Amino acid sequence: MKISFSTLGCPGWSWEDMLSTAKDIGFDGIEVRGIGNELYVPKVKHFSKDNIELTKKKLSKIGLEIPCLTSACFLFDKANIDKHIKEGIDYIDLAKNWVLHM
């Protein structure tokens, strides 16, 4: 069985702290909900188009995976539906870019 933890559970940690802790404890992956003060993962520098390849290589080197990118995309919120649809599309695009760089 593979085991991961969510970045939502460690809001004060840096990305590097999350990676080293996951590796040291023997986790298989990290579910990314946000890093530091940024909960919108498409804005996190490690997942930008310029850095995504480096992030993937770093994770591969230490034997970690990203099993899930989690958003706060509330499609039931009809008053803000356009915002949430855009967020959903941004996360889909990020996941697509992640897979394309595998």
Tab-separated table of C-alpha atoms in Angstrom, residues 2-99:
chain	number	residue	atom	x	y	z
A	2	LYS	CA	1.295	3.441	-0.878
A	3	ILE	CA	1.055	6.199	1.722
A	4	SER	CA	0.978	9.959	1.234
A	5	PHE	CA	0.208	13.024	3.303
A	6	SER	CA	-1.473	16.300	2.430
A	7	THR	CA	0.362	19.607	2.357
A	8	LEU	CA	-2.733	21.093	3.970
A	9	GLY	CA	-1.597	19.432	7.198
A	10	CYS	CA	1.721	21.281	7.289
A	11	PRO	CA	1.004	24.935	6.438
A	12	GLY	CA	4.164	26.298	8.037
A	13	TRP	CA	6.503	23.988	6.139
A	14	SER	CA	8.517	24.840	3.057
A	15	TRP	CA	8.322	22.598	-0.010
A	16	GLU	CA	11.821	21.353	0.802
A	17	ASP	CA	10.746	20.478	4.373
A	18	MET	CA	7.803	18.509	2.978
A	19	LEU	CA	10.009	16.580	0.569
A	20	SER	CA	12.669	15.725	3.130
A	21	THR	CA	10.113	14.711	5.759
A	22	ALA	CA	8.210	12.502	3.298
A	23	LYS	CA	11.437	10.835	2.221
A	24	ASP	CA	12.821	10.422	5.750
A	25	ILE	CA	9.604	8.905	7.122
A	26	GLY	CA	9.168	6.606	4.134
A	27	PHE	CA	6.081	8.067	2.516
A	28	ASP	CA	5.435	7.343	-1.150
A	29	GLY	CA	3.970	10.697	-2.091
A	30	ILE	CA	2.560	14.083	-1.226
A	31	GLU	CA	-0.985	15.226	-1.988
A	32	VAL	CA	-0.598	18.885	-2.920
A	33	ARG	CA	-3.287	21.259	-1.629
A	34	GLY	CA	-1.069	24.288	-1.166
A	35	ILE	CA	2.412	25.284	-0.118
A	36	GLY	CA	3.144	27.905	2.499
A	37	ASN	CA	0.605	30.710	2.288
A	38	GLU	CA	-0.433	29.821	-1.260
A	39	LEU	CA	-3.356	27.414	-1.441
A	40	TYR	CA	-3.810	27.865	-5.195
A	41	VAL	CA	-1.284	25.326	-6.480
A	42	PRO	CA	-1.136	26.672	-10.071
A	43	LYS	CA	0.499	29.792	-8.551
A	44	VAL	CA	3.133	27.848	-6.583
A	45	LYS	CA	6.572	28.392	-8.135
A	46	HIS	CA	7.493	24.691	-8.012
A	47	PHE	CA	4.541	23.931	-10.314
A	48	SER	CA	5.008	26.782	-12.785
A	49	LYS	CA	5.721	25.966	-16.427
A	50	ASP	CA	9.325	27.095	-15.890
A	51	ASN	CA	9.898	24.850	-12.847
A	52	ILE	CA	7.634	21.827	-13.292
A	53	GLU	CA	10.297	19.697	-14.978
A	54	LEU	CA	12.809	20.384	-12.191
A	55	THR	CA	10.163	19.567	-9.556
A	56	LYS	CA	9.356	16.257	-11.260
A	57	LYS	CA	13.034	15.331	-11.507
A	58	LYS	CA	13.574	16.144	-7.835
A	59	LEU	CA	10.607	14.012	-6.782
A	60	SER	CA	11.689	11.129	-9.006
A	61	LYS	CA	15.234	11.267	-7.640
A	62	ILE	CA	14.021	10.849	-4.057
A	63	GLY	CA	11.284	8.338	-4.948
A	64	LEU	CA	8.192	10.441	-4.285
A	65	GLU	CA	4.999	10.893	-6.310
A	66	ILE	CA	2.169	13.427	-6.452
A	67	PRO	CA	-0.950	11.238	-6.281
A	68	CYS	CA	-3.359	14.163	-6.173
A	69	LEU	CA	-3.612	17.904	-6.760
A	70	THR	CA	-6.425	19.192	-4.564
A	71	SER	CA	-8.355	22.405	-5.096
A	72	ALA	CA	-11.135	24.361	-3.430
A	73	CYS	CA	-13.189	24.234	-6.606
A	74	PHE	CA	-16.754	24.405	-5.248
A	75	LEU	CA	-18.972	23.748	-8.261
A	76	PHE	CA	-22.063	23.908	-6.047
A	77	ASP	CA	-21.398	27.634	-5.405
A	78	LYS	CA	-23.571	29.077	-8.164
A	79	ALA	CA	-22.883	32.672	-7.090
A	80	ASN	CA	-19.178	32.205	-7.962
A	81	ILE	CA	-19.451	29.517	-10.623
A	82	ASP	CA	-17.248	31.277	-13.193
A	83	LYS	CA	-14.416	31.594	-10.653
A	84	HIS	CA	-14.691	27.937	-9.684
A	85	ILE	CA	-14.852	26.703	-13.274
A	86	LYS	CA	-11.695	28.691	-14.042
A	87	GLU	CA	-10.009	27.184	-10.998
A	88	GLY	CA	-11.022	23.702	-12.098
A	89	ILE	CA	-9.616	24.332	-15.570
A	90	ASP	CA	-6.358	25.676	-14.079
A	91	TYR	CA	-5.951	22.496	-12.028
A	92	ILE	CA	-6.766	20.290	-15.019
A	93	ASP	CA	-4.158	22.158	-17.062
A	94	LEU	CA	-1.602	21.764	-14.269
A	95	ALA	CA	-2.316	18.026	-14.030
A	96	LYS	CA	-1.999	17.741	-17.813
A	97	ASN	CA	1.354	19.544	-17.741
A	98	TRP	CA	2.484	17.293	-14.913
A	99	VAL	CA	1.668	14.165	-16.918
